[in-house]
Amino acid sequence: MEGIEHRSVSVNGINMHVAELGRGPVVLFLHGFPELWYTWRHQMVYMAAQGYRAVAPDLRGYGDTTGAPTNDATKFTTLHVVGDIVALIDAAAPDQDKVFVVAHDWGALIAWALVLYRPDKVKGLVNMSVVFTPRSPQRKPIETLRAVYGDDYYISRFQEPGEIEAEFAQMGTKRVLKNFLTYRSPGPLYLPKGKGFGDSPDTPIVLPPWLSEEDVDYYTSKYEQSGFTGGLNYYRALNLNWELTAAWTGAQVKVPVKFIVGDLDLTYNAPGTKDYIHKVGFKRDVPFLQEVVVMEGVAHFIQEEKPDEVNKHIFDFIRKFSNTSCCMS
């Protein structure tokens, strides 16, 4: 997009592609799967116009970021990716003690880890779609998900290296991305072996008004170049994350947080999630939680589906905490 600058930054042993726009306090945007920096294009333009510097990387294994060994999922733990982000903050904002973070989907998971491991780097966090999940010392994540949803659940299907990649190759990169980006069911996503997303390969996929063929073409060009494995490795490291983070069992998030989710988002409709968010659990684990916003009629990709509303929510939160040390004493 016009005005957005691109550069490669050497961080934590990888070459991270970063998109930047504007001048002022840094707002760091972290994307999810199957996204890229591009998912934040509307927010970057808006925040730059408000006097902030928007910084949006392609995370480890994604897009134009290179150097991570995609054949080794053990190099995609939250410790690795948070290491990338901390190094990026130091490089992008050397004159700022802390930055604001805005994140979605897997980016939100990384952001929750960032504020657990290095709260000293974050002024405030706007997280979208994926709520904080306190570590359970009794249950590994993949075994739990398989017990609840079965072997056809998408995260279960992502575990075997190369298997889902081969199926995606048969479907075609563009069609896979269209299926993910247009998924609007509040129910869980299943990918039975050999059946893809359950639709005929000849059935046209109608794009919603917020998603253009040009947008899909951008994502497609990058995933055809990099493949899906980098992004899938985040799912493949879930159990390893659990093993490595025992020291944070019971830890609270100690930065100001705003959480935004769509009422049609499959994450919001997962068993137990609404009770956790709206009763005592979320506020107990995230004591400086400022607000929970549930956007009606909105599915997973809320920052693209409702950019104007999301922009206002982000700006209102960041403006509130731009000149305060709230909650940190």
CSV table of C-alpha atoms in Angstrom, one decimal:
chain,number,residue,atom,x,y,z
A,1,MET,CA,0.0,0.0,0.0
A,2,GLU,CA,1.1,3.5,-0.7
A,3,GLY,CA,3.5,4.9,1.8
A,4,ILE,CA,4.3,1.7,3.6
A,5,GLU,CA,8.0,1.0,3.8
A,6,HIS,CA,9.5,-2.5,3.8
A,7,ARG,CA,12.8,-3.6,5.2
A,8,SER,CA,14.6,-6.7,6.5
A,9,VAL,CA,15.8,-6.7,10.1
A,10,SER,CA,18.3,-9.2,11.5
A,11,VAL,CA,16.8,-10.5,14.7
A,12,ASN,CA,17.5,-13.6,16.8
A,13,GLY,CA,19.2,-15.5,14.0
A,14,ILE,CA,16.6,-14.8,11.3
A,15,ASN,CA,15.9,-12.1,8.7
A,16,MET,CA,12.5,-10.6,9.6
A,17,HIS,CA,10.6,-8.7,7.0
A,18,VAL,CA,9.0,-5.7,8.5
A,19,ALA,CA,6.4,-3.2,7.1
A,20,GLU,CA,6.4,0.3,8.6
A,21,LEU,CA,4.4,3.4,8.4
A,22,GLY,CA,4.3,6.7,10.3
A,23,ARG,CA,6.3,8.4,13.0
A,24,GLY,CA,5.9,8.5,16.7
A,25,PRO,CA,5.4,5.9,19.5
A,26,VAL,CA,5.6,2.4,18.1
A,27,VAL,CA,2.5,0.2,17.8
A,28,LEU,CA,3.6,-3.4,17.0
A,29,PHE,CA,1.1,-5.6,15.0
A,30,LEU,CA,1.4,-9.4,15.2
A,31,HIS,CA,-0.5,-11.5,12.6
A,32,GLY,CA,-2.0,-15.0,12.9
A,33,PHE,CA,-2.5,-17.9,10.5
A,34,PRO,CA,-2.8,-17.9,7.6
A,35,GLU,CA,-2.1,-14.2,7.6
A,36,LEU,CA,0.9,-11.9,7.0
A,37,TRP,CA,1.8,-8.3,7.9
A,38,TYR,CA,-0.7,-7.4,5.2
A,39,THR,CA,-3.7,-8.3,7.5
A,40,TRP,CA,-2.9,-5.0,9.3
A,41,ARG,CA,-2.8,-2.7,6.3
A,42,HIS,CA,-6.0,-0.8,7.4
A,43,GLN,CA,-4.8,-0.4,11.0
A,44,MET,CA,-1.3,0.7,9.9
A,45,VAL,CA,-2.7,3.6,7.8
A,46,TYR,CA,-5.1,4.6,10.5
A,47,MET,CA,-2.6,4.6,13.4
A,48,ALA,CA,0.1,6.4,11.3
A,49,ALA,CA,-2.5,9.1,10.6
A,50,GLN,CA,-3.0,9.5,14.4
A,51,GLY,CA,0.7,10.1,15.0
A,52,TYR,CA,2.0,6.6,15.7
A,53,ARG,CA,4.6,4.4,14.0
A,54,ALA,CA,2.9,1.2,12.9
A,55,VAL,CA,5.3,-1.8,12.7
A,56,ALA,CA,4.1,-5.1,11.3
A,57,PRO,CA,6.4,-8.0,10.7
A,58,ASP,CA,6.0,-11.3,8.9
A,59,LEU,CA,6.5,-13.7,11.8
A,60,ARG,CA,9.1,-16.5,11.9
A,61,GLY,CA,8.4,-18.9,9.0
A,62,TYR,CA,5.9,-16.6,7.2
A,63,GLY,CA,6.1,-14.5,4.0
A,64,ASP,CA,9.3,-12.7,3.3
A,65,THR,CA,10.9,-13.5,6.7
A,66,THR,CA,13.7,-16.0,6.1
A,67,GLY,CA,16.3,-18.0,8.1
A,68,ALA,CA,14.1,-20.1,10.4
A,69,PRO,CA,14.5,-23.9,9.7
A,70,THR,CA,11.0,-24.8,8.6
A,71,ASN,CA,11.9,-28.5,8.6
A,72,ASP,CA,12.3,-28.3,12.4
A,73,ALA,CA,9.1,-27.4,14.3
A,74,THR,CA,11.0,-27.4,17.6
A,75,LYS,CA,12.4,-24.0,16.5
A,76,PHE,CA,8.9,-22.5,16.5
A,77,THR,CA,8.1,-22.4,20.2
A,78,THR,CA,6.8,-19.2,21.9
A,79,LEU,CA,10.2,-18.8,23.4
A,80,HIS,CA,11.8,-18.6,19.9
A,81,VAL,CA,9.1,-16.2,18.5
A,82,VAL,CA,9.0,-14.0,21.6
A,83,GLY,CA,12.8,-13.8,21.2
A,84,ASP,CA,12.3,-12.6,17.7
A,85,ILE,CA,9.8,-10.0,18.8
A,86,VAL,CA,11.9,-8.6,21.7
A,87,ALA,CA,14.8,-8.2,19.3
A,88,LEU,CA,12.6,-6.5,16.8
A,89,ILE,CA,11.3,-4.1,19.5
A,90,ASP,CA,14.9,-3.2,20.4
A,91,ALA,CA,15.7,-2.6,16.7
A,92,ALA,CA,12.5,-0.8,15.8
A,93,ALA,CA,12.2,1.3,18.9
A,94,PRO,CA,15.7,1.8,20.4
A,95,ASP,CA,14.6,5.0,22.1
A,96,GLN,CA,11.4,3.7,23.6
A,97,ASP,CA,11.4,1.6,26.8
A,98,LYS,CA,8.0,0.0,25.9
A,99,VAL,CA,5.7,-0.3,22.9
A,100,PHE,CA,2.0,-1.0,22.3
A,101,VAL,CA,1.2,-4.4,20.9
A,102,VAL,CA,-1.9,-5.3,18.8
A,103,ALA,CA,-2.3,-9.0,17.9
A,104,HIS,CA,-4.7,-11.5,16.3
A,105,ASP,CA,-5.0,-15.3,16.3
A,106,TRP,CA,-1.6,-16.9,16.6
A,107,GLY,CA,-0.2,-13.4,16.9
A,108,ALA,CA,-2.4,-13.1,20.0
A,109,LEU,CA,-1.0,-16.3,21.5
A,110,ILE,CA,2.5,-14.9,20.9
A,111,ALA,CA,1.5,-11.6,22.5
A,112,TRP,CA,0.1,-13.4,25.6
A,113,ALA,CA,3.5,-15.1,25.9
A,114,LEU,CA,5.4,-11.8,25.3
A,115,VAL,CA,3.6,-10.1,28.2
A,116,LEU,CA,4.2,-13.1,30.5
A,117,TYR,CA,7.9,-13.4,29.6
A,118,ARG,CA,8.8,-9.7,29.1
A,119,PRO,CA,6.1,-7.4,30.5
A,120,ASP,CA,8.8,-4.7,30.7
A,121,LYS,CA,8.6,-4.3,26.9
A,122,VAL,CA,4.9,-3.6,26.6
A,123,LYS,CA,2.8,-0.5,27.5
A,124,GLY,CA,-0.5,-2.2,26.7
A,125,LEU,CA,-1.9,-5.0,24.6
A,126,VAL,CA,-5.0,-5.1,22.3
A,127,ASN,CA,-5.5,-8.8,21.6
A,128,MET,CA,-8.1,-10.2,19.2
A,129,SER,CA,-9.8,-13.6,18.8
A,130,VAL,CA,-7.7,-15.8,21.0
A,131,VAL,CA,-8.2,-15.4,24.7
A,132,PHE,CA,-5.5,-15.9,27.3
A,133,THR,CA,-5.1,-19.6,28.2
A,134,PRO,CA,-3.6,-20.4,31.5
A,135,ARG,CA,-1.3,-23.4,31.4
A,136,SER,CA,-2.8,-26.6,32.8
A,137,PRO,CA,-0.1,-28.7,34.6
A,138,GLN,CA,-2.2,-31.8,34.1
A,139,ARG,CA,-3.1,-31.7,30.4
A,140,LYS,CA,-1.0,-31.3,27.2
A,141,PRO,CA,-2.7,-29.2,24.6
A,142,ILE,CA,-2.8,-31.6,21.6
A,143,GLU,CA,-4.1,-34.5,23.7
A,144,THR,CA,-6.8,-32.3,25.1
A,145,LEU,CA,-7.9,-31.0,21.7
A,146,ARG,CA,-8.0,-34.5,20.3
A,147,ALA,CA,-10.1,-35.7,23.3
A,148,VAL,CA,-12.6,-32.9,22.8
A,149,TYR,CA,-12.7,-32.6,19.0
A,150,GLY,CA,-11.2,-35.8,17.5
A,151,ASP,CA,-8.6,-36.6,14.9
A,152,ASP,CA,-10.3,-34.6,12.1
A,153,TYR,CA,-10.1,-31.3,14.0
A,154,TYR,CA,-7.8,-28.9,12.0
A,155,ILE,CA,-5.2,-28.6,14.8
A,156,SER,CA,-5.1,-32.4,15.0
A,157,ARG,CA,-4.7,-32.7,11.3
A,158,PHE,CA,-1.8,-30.1,11.3
A,159,GLN,CA,0.4,-32.3,13.6
A,160,GLU,CA,1.9,-34.7,11.1
A,161,PRO,CA,4.7,-32.9,9.1
A,162,GLY,CA,4.0,-32.9,5.4
A,163,GLU,CA,0.6,-34.6,5.5
A,164,ILE,CA,-1.7,-31.5,5.4
A,165,GLU,CA,0.8,-29.7,3.2
A,166,ALA,CA,0.4,-32.4,0.5
A,167,GLU,CA,-3.4,-32.1,0.7
A,168,PHE,CA,-3.1,-28.3,0.5
A,169,ALA,CA,-0.9,-28.7,-2.6
A,170,GLN,CA,-3.7,-30.8,-4.2
A,171,MET,CA,-6.3,-28.2,-3.4
A,172,GLY,CA,-4.2,-25.3,-4.6
A,173,THR,CA,-2.7,-22.5,-2.5
A,174,LYS,CA,-5.3,-19.9,-3.6
A,175,ARG,CA,-8.3,-22.1,-2.8
A,176,VAL,CA,-6.9,-23.1,0.6
A,177,LEU,CA,-6.4,-19.5,1.5
A,178,LYS,CA,-9.9,-18.5,0.3
A,179,ASN,CA,-11.4,-21.3,2.4
A,180,PHE,CA,-9.6,-20.2,5.5
A,181,LEU,CA,-10.2,-16.5,5.0
A,182,THR,CA,-14.0,-16.9,4.3
A,183,TYR,CA,-14.7,-19.4,7.1
A,184,ARG,CA,-17.6,-18.0,9.1
A,185,SER,CA,-19.0,-20.9,11.1
A,186,PRO,CA,-19.0,-20.5,14.9
A,187,GLY,CA,-18.4,-24.3,15.1
A,188,PRO,CA,-15.0,-26.0,15.0
A,189,LEU,CA,-13.2,-26.4,11.8
A,190,TYR,CA,-12.7,-30.0,10.6
A,191,LEU,CA,-10.5,-31.2,7.8
A,192,PRO,CA,-11.2,-34.9,7.2
A,193,LYS,CA,-8.4,-36.7,5.3
A,194,GLY,CA,-8.8,-36.4,1.6
A,195,LYS,CA,-12.0,-34.2,1.9
A,196,GLY,CA,-10.4,-30.8,2.3
A,197,PHE,CA,-12.8,-28.2,3.5
A,198,GLY,CA,-15.8,-30.4,2.5
A,199,ASP,CA,-16.6,-28.5,-0.6
A,200,SER,CA,-16.2,-29.5,-4.3
A,201,PRO,CA,-13.0,-28.2,-5.9
A,202,ASP,CA,-15.2,-26.9,-8.7
A,203,THR,CA,-17.5,-24.9,-6.4
A,204,PRO,CA,-16.8,-21.2,-6.7
A,205,ILE,CA,-15.9,-19.5,-3.4
A,206,VAL,CA,-17.6,-16.1,-3.1
A,207,LEU,CA,-15.5,-13.5,-1.4
A,208,PRO,CA,-17.1,-11.2,1.2
A,209,PRO,CA,-17.1,-7.5,0.6
A,210,TRP,CA,-14.1,-6.9,2.8
A,211,LEU,CA,-11.8,-9.3,0.9
A,212,SER,CA,-10.8,-8.7,-2.7
A,213,GLU,CA,-9.3,-10.9,-5.3
A,214,GLU,CA,-6.3,-8.6,-5.1
A,215,ASP,CA,-6.0,-9.3,-1.4
A,216,VAL,CA,-6.1,-13.0,-1.9
A,217,ASP,CA,-3.6,-12.8,-4.8
A,218,TYR,CA,-1.1,-11.1,-2.4
A,219,TYR,CA,-1.5,-13.8,0.2
A,220,THR,CA,-1.3,-16.5,-2.5
A,221,SER,CA,1.9,-15.1,-4.0
A,222,LYS,CA,3.6,-15.2,-0.6
A,223,TYR,CA,2.4,-18.7,0.4
A,224,GLU,CA,3.3,-20.1,-3.0
A,225,GLN,CA,6.8,-18.8,-2.3
A,226,SER,CA,7.2,-19.9,1.3
A,227,GLY,CA,4.7,-22.7,1.6
A,228,PHE,CA,2.5,-23.4,4.7
A,229,THR,CA,4.9,-25.3,6.8
A,230,GLY,CA,6.3,-22.3,8.7
A,231,GLY,CA,2.9,-21.3,9.9
A,232,LEU,CA,1.9,-24.9,10.7
A,233,ASN,CA,5.0,-25.3,12.8
A,234,TYR,CA,3.4,-23.1,15.5
A,235,TYR,CA,0.7,-25.7,15.9
A,236,ARG,CA,3.3,-28.5,15.9
A,237,ALA,CA,5.1,-26.8,18.8
A,238,LEU,CA,2.1,-26.6,21.1
A,239,ASN,CA,3.1,-29.5,23.3
A,240,LEU,CA,6.7,-28.4,23.4
A,241,ASN,CA,5.5,-24.9,24.5
A,242,TRP,CA,3.6,-26.7,27.3
A,243,GLU,CA,6.8,-28.5,28.4
A,244,LEU,CA,9.0,-25.4,28.3
A,245,THR,CA,6.7,-23.1,30.2
A,246,ALA,CA,6.1,-24.9,33.4
A,247,ALA,CA,7.7,-22.0,35.3
A,248,TRP,CA,4.8,-19.8,34.2
A,249,THR,CA,2.0,-22.0,35.6
A,250,GLY,CA,-0.3,-19.8,37.5
A,251,ALA,CA,1.4,-16.6,36.3
A,252,GLN,CA,-0.8,-13.5,35.6
A,253,VAL,CA,-0.6,-11.0,32.8
A,254,LYS,CA,0.5,-7.8,34.4
A,255,VAL,CA,0.0,-5.2,31.6
A,256,PRO,CA,-3.2,-3.3,30.6
A,257,VAL,CA,-5.2,-5.4,28.1
A,258,LYS,CA,-8.2,-4.9,25.8
A,259,PHE,CA,-9.7,-8.0,24.2
A,260,ILE,CA,-11.8,-8.0,21.1
A,261,VAL,CA,-13.6,-11.0,19.5
A,262,GLY,CA,-16.4,-11.6,17.0
A,263,ASP,CA,-19.5,-13.4,18.2
A,264,LEU,CA,-19.2,-15.8,15.2
A,265,ASP,CA,-15.6,-16.5,15.8
A,266,LEU,CA,-14.9,-20.2,16.3
A,267,THR,CA,-12.5,-19.3,19.1
A,268,TYR,CA,-15.2,-17.5,21.1
A,269,ASN,CA,-17.6,-20.4,20.6
A,270,ALA,CA,-15.2,-23.1,21.8
A,271,PRO,CA,-16.4,-25.0,24.9
A,272,GLY,CA,-15.9,-23.0,28.1
A,273,THR,CA,-14.5,-19.9,26.4
A,274,LYS,CA,-17.5,-17.6,27.0
A,275,ASP,CA,-17.8,-18.5,30.6
A,276,TYR,CA,-14.1,-17.9,31.1
A,277,ILE,CA,-14.2,-14.5,29.4
A,278,HIS,CA,-17.4,-13.2,31.0
A,279,LYS,CA,-17.2,-14.7,34.5
A,280,VAL,CA,-14.2,-14.5,36.9
A,281,GLY,CA,-11.5,-16.5,35.1
A,282,PHE,CA,-10.3,-14.0,32.5
A,283,LYS,CA,-10.1,-11.1,35.0
A,284,ARG,CA,-8.4,-13.3,37.5
A,285,ASP,CA,-5.6,-14.2,35.1
A,286,VAL,CA,-5.4,-10.8,33.5
A,287,PRO,CA,-6.1,-8.5,36.4
A,288,PHE,CA,-5.5,-5.3,34.4
A,289,LEU,CA,-8.1,-6.3,31.8
A,290,GLN,CA,-9.7,-3.0,30.8
A,291,GLU,CA,-12.5,-4.1,28.5
A,292,VAL,CA,-13.9,-7.1,26.5
A,293,VAL,CA,-15.5,-6.2,23.2
A,294,VAL,CA,-17.7,-8.8,21.5
A,295,MET,CA,-18.5,-7.6,18.0
A,296,GLU,CA,-21.9,-8.8,16.7
A,297,GLY,CA,-22.1,-10.6,13.4
A,298,VAL,CA,-18.4,-10.7,13.0
A,299,ALA,CA,-16.3,-13.9,12.5
A,300,HIS,CA,-12.6,-14.5,12.9
A,301,PHE,CA,-10.8,-11.9,10.7
A,302,ILE,CA,-12.2,-9.0,12.5
A,303,GLN,CA,-9.5,-6.5,11.8
A,304,GLU,CA,-10.2,-6.9,8.0
A,305,GLU,CA,-14.0,-7.5,8.3
A,306,LYS,CA,-14.7,-4.3,10.4
A,307,PRO,CA,-11.5,-2.2,10.1
A,308,ASP,CA,-13.1,1.1,11.0
A,309,GLU,CA,-14.6,-0.2,14.3
A,310,VAL,CA,-11.4,-2.1,15.2
A,311,ASN,CA,-9.3,1.0,14.4
A,312,LYS,CA,-11.3,3.0,16.9
A,313,HIS,CA,-11.1,0.4,19.6
A,314,ILE,CA,-7.3,0.2,19.2
A,315,PHE,CA,-6.9,4.0,19.1
A,316,ASP,CA,-9.1,4.6,22.1
A,317,PHE,CA,-7.2,2.1,24.2
A,318,ILE,CA,-3.7,3.3,23.1
A,319,ARG,CA,-4.6,6.9,23.6
A,320,LYS,CA,-5.8,6.1,27.2
A,321,PHE,CA,-2.5,4.5,28.1
A,322,SER,CA,-0.1,6.6,26.0
A,323,ASN,CA,0.8,8.9,28.9
A,324,THR,CA,0.2,6.8,32.0
A,325,SER,CA,1.9,4.0,33.9
A,326,CYS,CA,-1.4,2.5,34.9
A,327,CYS,CA,-1.5,-0.7,36.7
A,328,MET,CA,2.2,-1.3,36.8
A,329,SER,CA,2.9,-0.3,40.4
